[in-house]
mmCIF file of C-alpha atoms in Angstrom:
data_model
loop_
_atom_site.group_PDB
_atom_site.id
_atom_site.type_symbol
_atom_site.label_atom_id
_atom_site.label_comp_id
_atom_site.label_asym_id
_atom_site.label_seq_id
_atom_site.Cartn_x
_atom_site.Cartn_y
_atom_site.Cartn_z
ATOM 1 C CA MET Q 1 0.000 0.000 0.000
ATOM 2 C CA THR Q 2 1.344 3.382 -0.986
ATOM 3 C CA PHE Q 3 1.502 6.311 1.421
ATOM 4 C CA GLU Q 4 -1.406 8.008 -0.369
ATOM 5 C CA GLN Q 5 -3.556 4.879 -0.125
ATOM 6 C CA ALA Q 6 -2.753 4.567 3.574
ATOM 7 C CA ARG Q 7 -3.740 8.208 4.103
ATOM 8 C CA LEU Q 8 -7.078 7.715 2.355
ATOM 9 C CA VAL Q 9 -7.852 4.684 4.486
ATOM 10 C CA ALA Q 10 -6.858 6.449 7.699
ATOM 11 C CA THR Q 11 -8.999 9.488 6.960
ATOM 12 C CA GLY Q 12 -12.002 7.442 5.863
ATOM 13 C CA ILE Q 13 -11.984 8.866 2.339
ATOM 14 C CA HIS Q 14 -11.397 5.426 0.856
ATOM 15 C CA PRO Q 15 -14.739 3.504 0.763
ATOM 16 C CA LEU Q 16 -15.008 0.327 2.875
ATOM 17 C CA SER Q 17 -11.570 1.020 4.292
ATOM 18 C CA ARG Q 18 -12.293 -0.973 7.458
ATOM 19 C CA LEU Q 19 -13.051 -4.170 5.543
ATOM 20 C CA ASP Q 20 -10.471 -6.653 4.338
ATOM 21 C CA ASN Q 21 -12.382 -7.175 1.109
ATOM 22 C CA PRO Q 22 -15.464 -5.528 -0.467
ATOM 23 C CA ARG Q 23 -17.080 -8.987 -0.534
ATOM 24 C CA GLU Q 24 -17.354 -8.656 3.248
ATOM 25 C CA VAL Q 25 -20.288 -6.297 2.679
ATOM 26 C CA VAL Q 26 -22.285 -9.288 1.487
ATOM 27 C CA ARG Q 27 -20.774 -11.874 3.838
ATOM 28 C CA GLN Q 28 -21.405 -9.713 6.898
ATOM 29 C CA PHE Q 29 -24.839 -8.397 5.872
ATOM 30 C CA THR Q 30 -27.592 -9.114 8.436
ATOM 31 C CA PRO Q 31 -31.310 -8.288 8.804
ATOM 32 C CA ASN Q 32 -30.364 -5.521 11.275
ATOM 33 C CA TRP Q 33 -30.046 -3.227 8.274
ATOM 34 C CA PHE Q 34 -33.769 -3.445 7.573
ATOM 35 C CA ALA Q 35 -34.316 -1.417 10.751
ATOM 36 C CA ALA Q 36 -33.198 1.556 8.650
ATOM 37 C CA THR Q 37 -36.122 0.970 6.268
ATOM 38 C CA MET Q 38 -38.468 0.838 9.240
ATOM 39 C CA GLY Q 39 -37.199 4.157 10.585
ATOM 40 C CA THR Q 40 -37.226 5.847 7.188
ATOM 41 C CA GLY Q 41 -40.667 4.507 6.326
ATOM 42 C CA ILE Q 42 -42.297 5.566 9.579
ATOM 43 C CA LEU Q 43 -40.867 9.080 9.224
ATOM 44 C CA ALA Q 44 -42.445 9.330 5.757
ATOM 45 C CA ILE Q 45 -45.787 8.157 7.170
ATOM 46 C CA ALA Q 46 -45.576 10.530 10.137
ATOM 47 C CA LEU Q 47 -44.780 13.557 7.973
ATOM 48 C CA SER Q 48 -47.644 12.703 5.620
ATOM 49 C CA GLN Q 49 -50.076 13.291 8.496
ATOM 50 C CA PHE Q 50 -49.449 17.033 8.054
ATOM 51 C CA GLY Q 51 -49.765 17.033 4.254
ATOM 52 C CA LYS Q 52 -53.072 18.937 4.172
ATOM 53 C CA ASP Q 53 -51.778 21.764 6.347
ATOM 54 C CA VAL Q 54 -48.182 21.858 5.076
ATOM 55 C CA PRO Q 55 -48.036 20.599 1.453
ATOM 56 C CA ALA Q 56 -44.235 20.839 1.404
ATOM 57 C CA LEU Q 57 -44.053 18.126 4.058
ATOM 58 C CA MET Q 58 -46.076 15.838 1.785
ATOM 59 C CA VAL Q 59 -43.434 16.271 -0.909
ATOM 60 C CA VAL Q 60 -40.674 15.455 1.573
ATOM 61 C CA ALA Q 61 -42.633 12.478 2.876
ATOM 62 C CA GLU Q 62 -43.173 11.056 -0.620
ATOM 63 C CA GLY Q 63 -39.489 11.533 -1.404
ATOM 64 C CA LEU Q 64 -38.568 9.580 1.734
ATOM 65 C CA TRP Q 65 -40.988 6.822 0.758
ATOM 66 C CA LEU Q 66 -39.469 6.489 -2.724
ATOM 67 C CA PHE Q 67 -35.992 6.508 -1.198
ATOM 68 C CA ASN Q 68 -37.134 3.812 1.217
ATOM 69 C CA ILE Q 69 -38.274 1.586 -1.646
ATOM 70 C CA GLY Q 70 -34.789 1.800 -3.134
ATOM 71 C CA LEU Q 71 -33.234 1.137 0.253
ATOM 72 C CA PHE Q 72 -35.412 -1.921 0.831
ATOM 73 C CA ALA Q 73 -34.615 -3.269 -2.633
ATOM 74 C CA LEU Q 74 -30.877 -2.780 -2.045
ATOM 75 C CA PHE Q 75 -30.959 -4.525 1.321
ATOM 76 C CA THR Q 76 -33.057 -7.369 -0.082
ATOM 77 C CA GLY Q 77 -30.522 -7.874 -2.864
ATOM 78 C CA LEU Q 78 -27.568 -7.847 -0.456
ATOM 79 C CA TYR Q 79 -29.186 -10.269 1.945
ATOM 80 C CA ALA Q 80 -30.273 -12.595 -0.843
ATOM 81 C CA ALA Q 81 -26.703 -12.512 -2.167
ATOM 82 C CA ARG Q 82 -25.406 -13.568 1.237
ATOM 83 C CA TRP Q 83 -27.609 -16.649 1.171
ATOM 84 C CA ILE Q 84 -26.498 -17.456 -2.369
ATOM 85 C CA PHE Q 85 -22.756 -16.905 -2.019
ATOM 86 C CA PHE Q 86 -22.181 -17.464 1.714
ATOM 87 C CA PHE Q 87 -24.838 -20.001 2.588
ATOM 88 C CA ASP Q 88 -22.945 -21.712 5.427
ATOM 89 C CA GLY Q 89 -22.336 -18.413 7.169
ATOM 90 C CA ALA Q 90 -25.851 -17.103 6.528
ATOM 91 C CA ARG Q 91 -27.595 -20.069 8.115
ATOM 92 C CA ARG Q 92 -25.711 -19.562 11.397
ATOM 93 C CA ILE Q 93 -28.092 -16.708 12.157
ATOM 94 C CA PHE Q 94 -30.757 -19.183 13.268
ATOM 95 C CA GLY Q 95 -28.668 -20.190 16.264
ATOM 96 C CA HIS Q 96 -27.800 -16.643 17.334
ATOM 97 C CA SER Q 97 -29.914 -15.382 20.220
ATOM 98 C CA VAL Q 98 -29.829 -11.713 19.178
ATOM 99 C CA VAL Q 99 -29.313 -11.326 15.425
ATOM 100 C CA SER Q 100 -32.086 -13.812 14.586
ATOM 101 C CA MET Q 101 -34.594 -11.505 16.298
ATOM 102 C CA PHE Q 102 -34.037 -8.938 13.543
ATOM 103 C CA PHE Q 103 -35.771 -11.114 10.953
ATOM 104 C CA GLY Q 104 -38.876 -9.278 12.124
ATOM 105 C CA CYS Q 105 -37.477 -6.057 10.666
ATOM 106 C CA ILE Q 106 -37.967 -7.364 7.132
ATOM 107 C CA PRO Q 107 -41.794 -7.576 7.126
ATOM 108 C CA MET Q 108 -42.036 -4.421 9.244
ATOM 109 C CA GLY Q 109 -39.909 -2.508 6.746
ATOM 110 C CA LEU Q 110 -42.080 -3.861 3.923
ATOM 111 C CA ALA Q 111 -45.225 -2.707 5.759
ATOM 112 C CA THR Q 112 -44.070 0.922 5.652
ATOM 113 C CA ILE Q 113 -43.712 0.627 1.876
ATOM 114 C CA ILE Q 114 -47.193 -0.880 1.577
ATOM 115 C CA ASN Q 115 -48.630 1.993 3.598
ATOM 116 C CA GLY Q 116 -46.828 4.406 1.314
ATOM 117 C CA PHE Q 117 -48.556 2.968 -1.752
ATOM 118 C CA LEU Q 118 -51.865 3.791 -0.058
ATOM 119 C CA ILE Q 119 -50.815 7.247 1.159
ATOM 120 C CA PHE Q 120 -48.779 8.449 -1.846
ATOM 121 C CA GLY Q 121 -49.258 5.923 -4.638
ATOM 122 C CA VAL Q 122 -53.033 6.142 -5.033
ATOM 123 C CA ALA Q 123 -52.834 9.820 -6.006
ATOM 124 C CA ARG Q 124 -50.275 8.992 -8.714
ATOM 125 C CA TRP Q 125 -51.284 5.569 -10.020
ATOM 126 C CA GLY Q 126 -54.852 5.078 -8.821
ATOM 127 C CA ASP Q 127 -56.157 1.520 -8.573
ATOM 128 C CA ALA Q 128 -52.813 0.105 -9.688
ATOM 129 C CA ALA Q 129 -51.250 1.302 -6.443
ATOM 130 C CA VAL Q 130 -54.046 -0.367 -4.465
ATOM 131 C CA GLY Q 131 -53.468 -3.616 -6.351
ATOM 132 C CA ILE Q 132 -49.747 -3.514 -5.577
ATOM 133 C CA ALA Q 133 -50.405 -2.721 -1.917
ATOM 134 C CA HIS Q 134 -52.956 -5.529 -1.676
ATOM 135 C CA ALA Q 135 -50.601 -8.123 -3.170
ATOM 136 C CA LEU Q 136 -47.671 -6.986 -1.031
ATOM 137 C CA TRP Q 137 -49.866 -7.029 2.065
ATOM 138 C CA TRP Q 138 -50.576 -10.745 1.768
ATOM 139 C CA ILE Q 139 -46.849 -11.374 1.334
ATOM 140 C CA ASP Q 140 -46.220 -9.256 4.409
ATOM 141 C CA VAL Q 141 -48.842 -11.202 6.348
ATOM 142 C CA ALA Q 142 -47.139 -14.488 5.489
ATOM 143 C CA LEU Q 143 -43.679 -13.181 6.420
ATOM 144 C CA SER Q 144 -44.979 -11.742 9.687
ATOM 145 C CA ILE Q 145 -46.664 -14.969 10.745
ATOM 146 C CA VAL Q 146 -43.564 -17.006 9.886
ATOM 147 C CA CYS Q 147 -41.377 -14.646 11.930
ATOM 148 C CA GLY Q 148 -43.832 -14.572 14.824
ATOM 149 C CA ILE Q 149 -43.931 -18.360 15.094
ATOM 150 C CA ALA Q 150 -40.622 -19.672 13.729
ATOM 151 C CA ILE Q 151 -38.282 -17.357 15.648
ATOM 152 C CA PRO Q 152 -39.851 -18.044 19.071
ATOM 153 C CA TYR Q 153 -39.782 -21.763 18.240
ATOM 154 C CA MET Q 154 -36.055 -21.521 17.548
ATOM 155 C CA MET Q 155 -35.649 -19.647 20.823
ATOM 156 C CA PHE Q 156 -37.240 -22.649 22.534
ATOM 157 C CA THR Q 157 -35.266 -25.323 20.691
ATOM 158 C CA ARG Q 158 -31.992 -24.065 19.145
ATOM 159 C CA GLN Q 159 -30.843 -21.016 21.057
ATOM 160 C CA GLU Q 160 -29.608 -20.268 24.550
ATOM 161 C CA HIS Q 161 -31.313 -17.482 26.489
ATOM 162 C CA SER Q 162 -31.426 -16.272 30.074
ATOM 163 C CA ILE Q 163 -33.406 -13.653 31.947
ATOM 164 C CA GLU Q 164 -30.191 -11.801 32.769
ATOM 165 C CA GLN Q 165 -29.287 -11.480 29.078
ATOM 166 C CA MET Q 166 -32.802 -10.662 27.915
ATOM 167 C CA THR Q 167 -33.443 -7.359 26.108
ATOM 168 C CA ALA Q 168 -36.411 -5.898 24.271
ATOM 169 C CA VAL Q 169 -35.127 -7.323 20.956
ATOM 170 C CA TRP Q 170 -37.241 -10.356 21.857
ATOM 171 C CA LEU Q 171 -40.177 -8.223 20.726
ATOM 172 C CA LEU Q 172 -39.031 -7.788 17.127
ATOM 173 C CA PRO Q 173 -40.212 -11.071 15.574
ATOM 174 C CA VAL Q 174 -43.643 -11.007 17.240
ATOM 175 C CA VAL Q 175 -44.440 -7.309 16.657
ATOM 176 C CA ALA Q 176 -44.378 -7.779 12.872
ATOM 177 C CA CYS Q 177 -47.907 -9.233 12.933
ATOM 178 C CA GLU Q 178 -49.492 -6.172 14.535
ATOM 179 C CA VAL Q 179 -47.648 -3.892 12.104
ATOM 180 C CA ALA Q 180 -49.222 -5.909 9.278
ATOM 181 C CA ALA Q 181 -52.596 -5.538 11.039
ATOM 182 C CA VAL Q 182 -52.306 -1.741 10.882
ATOM 183 C CA SER Q 183 -51.478 -1.957 7.171
ATOM 184 C CA GLY Q 184 -54.568 -4.114 6.712
ATOM 185 C CA GLY Q 185 -56.701 -1.476 8.404
ATOM 186 C CA LEU Q 186 -55.295 1.184 6.079
ATOM 187 C CA LEU Q 187 -55.869 -1.039 3.040
ATOM 188 C CA ILE Q 188 -59.546 -1.779 3.746
ATOM 189 C CA PRO Q 189 -61.021 1.606 2.691
ATOM 190 C CA HIS Q 190 -59.391 1.240 -0.736
ATOM 191 C CA LEU Q 191 -60.970 -2.160 -1.439
ATOM 192 C CA THR Q 192 -64.330 -2.357 -3.201
ATOM 193 C CA GLU Q 193 -65.473 -5.970 -2.808
ATOM 194 C CA ALA Q 194 -67.450 -6.423 0.435
ATOM 195 C CA SER Q 195 -66.360 -10.001 1.100
ATOM 196 C CA LEU Q 196 -62.713 -9.103 0.525
ATOM 197 C CA ARG Q 197 -62.946 -6.168 2.911
ATOM 198 C CA LEU Q 198 -64.382 -8.458 5.587
ATOM 199 C CA ASP Q 199 -61.600 -10.990 4.992
ATOM 200 C CA VAL Q 200 -58.911 -8.332 5.421
ATOM 201 C CA LEU Q 201 -60.607 -6.967 8.548
ATOM 202 C CA VAL Q 202 -60.836 -10.387 10.197
ATOM 203 C CA VAL Q 203 -57.272 -11.308 9.255
ATOM 204 C CA SER Q 204 -56.052 -7.971 10.619
ATOM 205 C CA TYR Q 205 -57.751 -8.527 13.965
ATOM 206 C CA VAL Q 206 -56.232 -12.018 14.128
ATOM 207 C CA LEU Q 207 -52.795 -10.595 13.321
ATOM 208 C CA TRP Q 208 -53.233 -8.070 16.137
ATOM 209 C CA SER Q 209 -54.109 -10.880 18.544
ATOM 210 C CA LEU Q 210 -51.126 -12.960 17.388
ATOM 211 C CA SER Q 211 -48.829 -10.142 18.457
ATOM 212 C CA VAL Q 212 -50.037 -7.736 21.134
ATOM 213 C CA PRO Q 213 -50.845 -10.189 23.982
ATOM 214 C CA LEU Q 214 -47.522 -11.973 23.453
ATOM 215 C CA ALA Q 215 -45.632 -8.669 23.331
ATOM 216 C CA MET Q 216 -47.315 -7.480 26.532
ATOM 217 C CA SER Q 217 -46.283 -10.688 28.298
ATOM 218 C CA MET Q 218 -42.700 -10.117 27.168
ATOM 219 C CA LEU Q 219 -42.783 -6.602 28.593
ATOM 220 C CA VAL Q 220 -43.718 -8.072 31.974
ATOM 221 C CA VAL Q 221 -40.657 -10.319 31.861
ATOM 222 C CA LEU Q 222 -38.522 -7.416 30.633
ATOM 223 C CA LEU Q 223 -39.604 -5.285 33.581
ATOM 224 C CA LEU Q 224 -38.689 -8.098 35.977
ATOM 225 C CA ARG Q 225 -35.327 -8.542 34.245
ATOM 226 C CA MET Q 226 -34.430 -4.854 34.649
ATOM 227 C CA VAL Q 227 -35.447 -4.851 38.312
ATOM 228 C CA LEU Q 228 -33.351 -7.925 39.102
ATOM 229 C CA HIS Q 229 -30.365 -7.357 36.811
ATOM 230 C CA ASN Q 230 -30.392 -3.616 36.067
ATOM 231 C CA LEU Q 231 -29.855 -2.149 32.617
ATOM 232 C CA PRO Q 232 -28.455 -4.058 29.614
ATOM 233 C CA HIS Q 233 -24.940 -3.458 28.304
ATOM 234 C CA VAL Q 234 -24.416 -0.083 26.635
ATOM 235 C CA SER Q 235 -24.252 -1.778 23.221
ATOM 236 C CA MET Q 236 -27.956 -2.618 23.684
ATOM 237 C CA ALA Q 237 -28.899 0.807 25.033
ATOM 238 C CA THR Q 238 -31.473 1.554 22.351
ATOM 239 C CA THR Q 239 -33.540 -1.507 23.229
ATOM 240 C CA SER Q 240 -35.150 0.542 26.011
ATOM 241 C CA TRP Q 241 -37.171 2.232 23.242
ATOM 242 C CA LEU Q 242 -38.381 -0.966 21.602
ATOM 243 C CA ALA Q 243 -41.212 -1.359 24.119
ATOM 244 C CA LEU Q 244 -42.918 1.623 22.486
ATOM 245 C CA GLY Q 245 -43.168 -0.406 19.265
ATOM 246 C CA PRO Q 246 -45.855 -2.947 20.248
ATOM 247 C CA ILE Q 247 -47.596 -0.402 22.468
ATOM 248 C CA GLY Q 248 -47.781 2.289 19.787
ATOM 249 C CA THR Q 249 -48.620 -0.120 16.991
ATOM 250 C CA GLY Q 250 -51.148 -1.921 19.172
ATOM 251 C CA ALA Q 251 -52.906 1.355 19.928
ATOM 252 C CA LEU Q 252 -52.808 2.442 16.296
ATOM 253 C CA GLY Q 253 -54.142 -0.928 15.173
ATOM 254 C CA MET Q 254 -57.143 -0.697 17.497
ATOM 255 C CA LEU Q 255 -57.922 2.832 16.344
ATOM 256 C CA VAL Q 256 -57.579 2.054 12.626
ATOM 257 C CA LEU Q 257 -59.482 -1.240 12.709
ATOM 258 C CA GLY Q 258 -62.149 0.182 15.007
ATOM 259 C CA HIS Q 259 -62.737 3.003 12.539
ATOM 260 C CA ALA Q 260 -63.033 0.604 9.592
ATOM 261 C CA ALA Q 261 -65.164 -2.053 11.310
ATOM 262 C CA PRO Q 262 -68.680 -0.467 11.479
ATOM 263 C CA GLU Q 263 -69.157 -0.041 7.734
ATOM 264 C CA ILE Q 264 -67.694 -3.437 6.857
ATOM 265 C CA LEU Q 265 -69.652 -5.338 9.512
ATOM 266 C CA ALA Q 266 -72.881 -3.560 8.550
ATOM 267 C CA ALA Q 267 -72.394 -4.561 4.905
ATOM 268 C CA SER Q 268 -71.947 -8.162 6.030
ATOM 269 C CA GLY Q 269 -75.097 -8.277 8.152
ATOM 270 C CA LEU Q 270 -73.169 -7.830 11.391
ATOM 271 C CA GLY Q 271 -74.049 -4.206 12.003
ATOM 272 C CA GLN Q 272 -74.876 -4.803 15.687
ATOM 273 C CA PHE Q 273 -71.176 -5.379 16.327
ATOM 274 C CA GLY Q 274 -69.890 -2.358 14.422
ATOM 275 C CA LEU Q 275 -70.318 0.274 17.116
ATOM 276 C CA ILE Q 276 -68.934 -2.156 19.691
ATOM 277 C CA ALA Q 277 -65.777 -2.640 17.599
ATOM 278 C CA GLU Q 278 -65.422 1.122 17.189
ATOM 279 C CA GLY Q 279 -65.848 1.745 20.907
ATOM 280 C CA VAL Q 280 -63.457 -1.025 21.902
ATOM 281 C CA GLY Q 281 -60.949 0.356 19.411
ATOM 282 C CA LEU Q 282 -61.031 3.813 20.981
ATOM 283 C CA VAL Q 283 -60.875 2.606 24.584
ATOM 284 C CA ALA Q 284 -58.168 0.016 23.906
ATOM 285 C CA GLY Q 285 -56.169 2.508 21.859
ATOM 286 C CA LEU Q 286 -56.380 5.100 24.624
ATOM 287 C CA LEU Q 287 -55.348 2.612 27.309
ATOM 288 C CA LEU Q 288 -52.374 1.356 25.327
ATOM 289 C CA TRP Q 289 -51.364 4.934 24.505
ATOM 290 C CA GLY Q 290 -51.449 5.787 28.208
ATOM 291 C CA TYR Q 291 -49.338 2.728 28.988
ATOM 292 C CA GLY Q 292 -46.853 3.958 26.404
ATOM 293 C CA LEU Q 293 -46.365 7.205 28.312
ATOM 294 C CA TRP Q 294 -44.708 5.253 31.133
ATOM 295 C CA TRP Q 295 -42.353 3.461 28.765
ATOM 296 C CA LEU Q 296 -41.577 6.698 26.922
ATOM 297 C CA ALA Q 297 -40.604 8.410 30.179
ATOM 298 C CA MET Q 298 -38.529 5.412 31.234
ATOM 299 C CA ALA Q 299 -36.796 5.224 27.842
ATOM 300 C CA LEU Q 300 -35.826 8.898 28.096
ATOM 301 C CA LEU Q 301 -34.425 8.477 31.612
ATOM 302 C CA ILE Q 302 -32.481 5.361 30.661
ATOM 303 C CA THR Q 303 -31.080 7.033 27.544
ATOM 304 C CA PHE Q 304 -29.881 10.057 29.549
ATOM 305 C CA ARG Q 305 -28.118 7.694 31.936
ATOM 306 C CA TYR Q 306 -26.372 5.904 29.069
ATOM 307 C CA LEU Q 307 -25.355 9.235 27.540
ATOM 308 C CA ARG Q 308 -23.520 10.191 30.724
ATOM 309 C CA GLU Q 309 -21.488 6.993 30.436
ATOM 310 C CA GLY Q 310 -20.864 7.282 26.683
ATOM 311 C CA LEU Q 311 -23.040 5.813 23.964
ATOM 312 C CA PRO Q 312 -21.132 4.256 21.020
ATOM 313 C CA PHE Q 313 -22.907 4.210 17.672
ATOM 314 C CA ASN Q 314 -24.135 0.992 16.086
ATOM 315 C CA LEU Q 315 -27.035 -0.073 13.879
ATOM 316 C CA GLY Q 316 -29.110 -0.495 17.012
ATOM 317 C CA TRP Q 317 -29.573 3.279 17.035
ATOM 318 C CA TRP Q 318 -32.333 2.762 14.462
ATOM 319 C CA GLY Q 319 -34.228 1.369 17.449
ATOM 320 C CA TYR Q 320 -34.852 4.968 18.462
ATOM 321 C CA THR Q 321 -36.820 5.721 15.308
ATOM 322 C CA PHE Q 322 -39.551 3.198 14.493
ATOM 323 C CA PRO Q 323 -40.920 2.757 18.038
ATOM 324 C CA LEU Q 324 -41.038 6.519 18.536
ATOM 325 C CA GLY Q 325 -42.560 6.911 15.061
ATOM 326 C CA VAL Q 326 -45.444 4.492 15.533
ATOM 327 C CA TYR Q 327 -46.177 5.981 18.943
ATOM 328 C CA ALA Q 328 -46.175 9.447 17.363
ATOM 329 C CA VAL Q 329 -48.583 8.364 14.589
ATOM 330 C CA ALA Q 330 -50.824 6.682 17.172
ATOM 331 C CA THR Q 331 -50.799 9.933 19.160
ATOM 332 C CA LEU Q 332 -51.823 11.945 16.101
ATOM 333 C CA ARG Q 333 -54.563 9.419 15.306
ATOM 334 C CA LEU Q 334 -55.876 9.589 18.851
ATOM 335 C CA GLY Q 335 -55.736 13.385 18.699
ATOM 336 C CA SER Q 336 -57.897 13.339 15.570
ATOM 337 C CA VAL Q 337 -60.558 11.277 17.376
ATOM 338 C CA LEU Q 338 -60.596 13.006 20.767
ATOM 339 C CA PRO Q 339 -61.309 16.769 20.925
ATOM 340 C CA ILE Q 340 -58.224 17.403 23.045
ATOM 341 C CA PRO Q 341 -55.716 19.694 21.255
ATOM 342 C CA ALA Q 342 -52.921 18.803 23.706
ATOM 343 C CA ILE Q 343 -52.797 15.240 22.381
ATOM 344 C CA HIS Q 344 -52.316 16.452 18.802
ATOM 345 C CA GLY Q 345 -49.701 18.953 19.976
ATOM 346 C CA PHE Q 346 -47.831 16.184 21.765
ATOM 347 C CA GLY Q 347 -47.890 14.167 18.557
ATOM 348 C CA VAL Q 348 -46.351 17.088 16.660
ATOM 349 C CA VAL Q 349 -43.515 17.254 19.203
ATOM 350 C CA LEU Q 350 -42.893 13.514 18.838
ATOM 351 C CA VAL Q 351 -42.739 13.748 15.038
ATOM 352 C CA ALA Q 352 -40.267 16.651 15.279
ATOM 353 C CA ALA Q 353 -38.106 14.564 17.616
ATOM 354 C CA LEU Q 354 -38.365 11.643 15.200
ATOM 355 C CA ALA Q 355 -37.163 13.792 12.293
ATOM 356 C CA CYS Q 356 -34.147 14.996 14.295
ATOM 357 C CA LEU Q 357 -33.269 11.459 15.331
ATOM 358 C CA TRP Q 358 -33.579 10.213 11.760
ATOM 359 C CA LEU Q 359 -31.140 12.862 10.536
ATOM 360 C CA ILE Q 360 -28.606 12.005 13.248
ATOM 361 C CA VAL Q 361 -28.864 8.239 12.900
ATOM 362 C CA GLY Q 362 -29.020 8.399 9.107
ATOM 363 C CA ALA Q 363 -25.880 10.542 8.846
ATOM 364 C CA ARG Q 364 -23.926 8.264 11.159
ATOM 365 C CA THR Q 365 -25.162 5.191 9.314
ATOM 366 C CA VAL Q 366 -23.977 6.568 5.965
ATOM 367 C CA ARG Q 367 -20.587 7.348 7.492
ATOM 368 C CA GLY Q 368 -20.280 3.895 9.057
ATOM 369 C CA ALA Q 369 -21.404 2.154 5.872
ATOM 370 C CA TRP Q 370 -18.932 4.125 3.766
ATOM 371 C CA ARG Q 371 -16.061 3.151 6.037
ATOM 372 C CA GLY Q 372 -17.353 -0.406 6.474
ATOM 373 C CA ASP Q 373 -17.579 -0.244 10.264
ATOM 374 C CA LEU Q 374 -21.191 -1.362 10.357
ATOM 375 C CA PHE Q 375 -20.844 -4.522 8.301
ATOM 376 C CA VAL Q 376 -20.458 -6.940 11.175
ATOM 377 C CA ALA Q 377 -22.275 -10.259 11.595
ATOM 378 C CA PRO Q 378 -22.088 -11.377 15.259
ATOM 379 C CA CYS Q 379 -23.405 -14.792 14.277
ATOM 380 C CA LEU Q 380 -20.129 -15.452 12.424
ATOM 381 C CA LYS Q 381 -17.998 -14.473 15.396
ATOM 382 C CA SER Q 382 -19.897 -16.679 17.808
ATOM 383 C CA ALA Q 383 -19.780 -19.709 15.543
#
């Protein structure tokens, strides 16, 4: 290596300077990267909530959504390449007690793209966008169910876990189902066939029930773990925010499905249950939202404590974005139902915080990806 080459590597100007070979990008690629599509997608969705009042934000939101499609396609290609060219290394993920949890990020990242087709795509491509969203939604449903069942089964049979080592990443594979449920609720108003709308509604409620009760039980164990063993290692600092994911998405799911249910049930001869579903949706959404306030306060306090000790950057920082984003969107949705301006104002503050976090985490991710620091597969090291 010449002196000039050494200088470029040392200063980070040379791309992938921290990797022995560019092929390591593929060999070391893990599902953790899809957390970036989750964070980017939820920011686009959150900003779109203000599109009527601030049209410029709608343009920014649509741009983020299109960027997110490209990002998801890139990550899908890289991860598929790992399974093709480095199969033996790729399959080790199933035995890893942490990295395997991030399989749930794949369907959750896809769900944000599906929602974008309904929010942005319909205005541009009409029914074609609905058709794409509908087809992708069933794929997302299948992926979510597989993650929600297969990963816990592997936790029971192939992996080693302990309460002391537990973190909120356990939530990732099971939360995917309730994220798909929210997408189903958003899809329903765009469907025209009554029987199909009922099918999507019922499936969405089932998806919600496959996820939220299990996630709530995990939060009970997580609370016990933190009381008995204190906070996780600093490398897992962002997991304190992950609890907001199932809480925020669970609340949003109840609100969205409860809003869609009366018309669909009435059209199917089940009108007597419509108002019940709508009422349960509001009450359940409000209760879950209130529960989220406790976890939000705790996440802030824990993060401040970690910051005093030093908080090194890793891909886990994307864990700040999606949970906060879904809680923010749930807050805005609740504020649109209840005539309490403070709730909407709180949602605006959360979205502003989300945008700032996305800029910080995104910039550091680009820097780490350029240098190659972030292409690390723990499942290879532990094998």
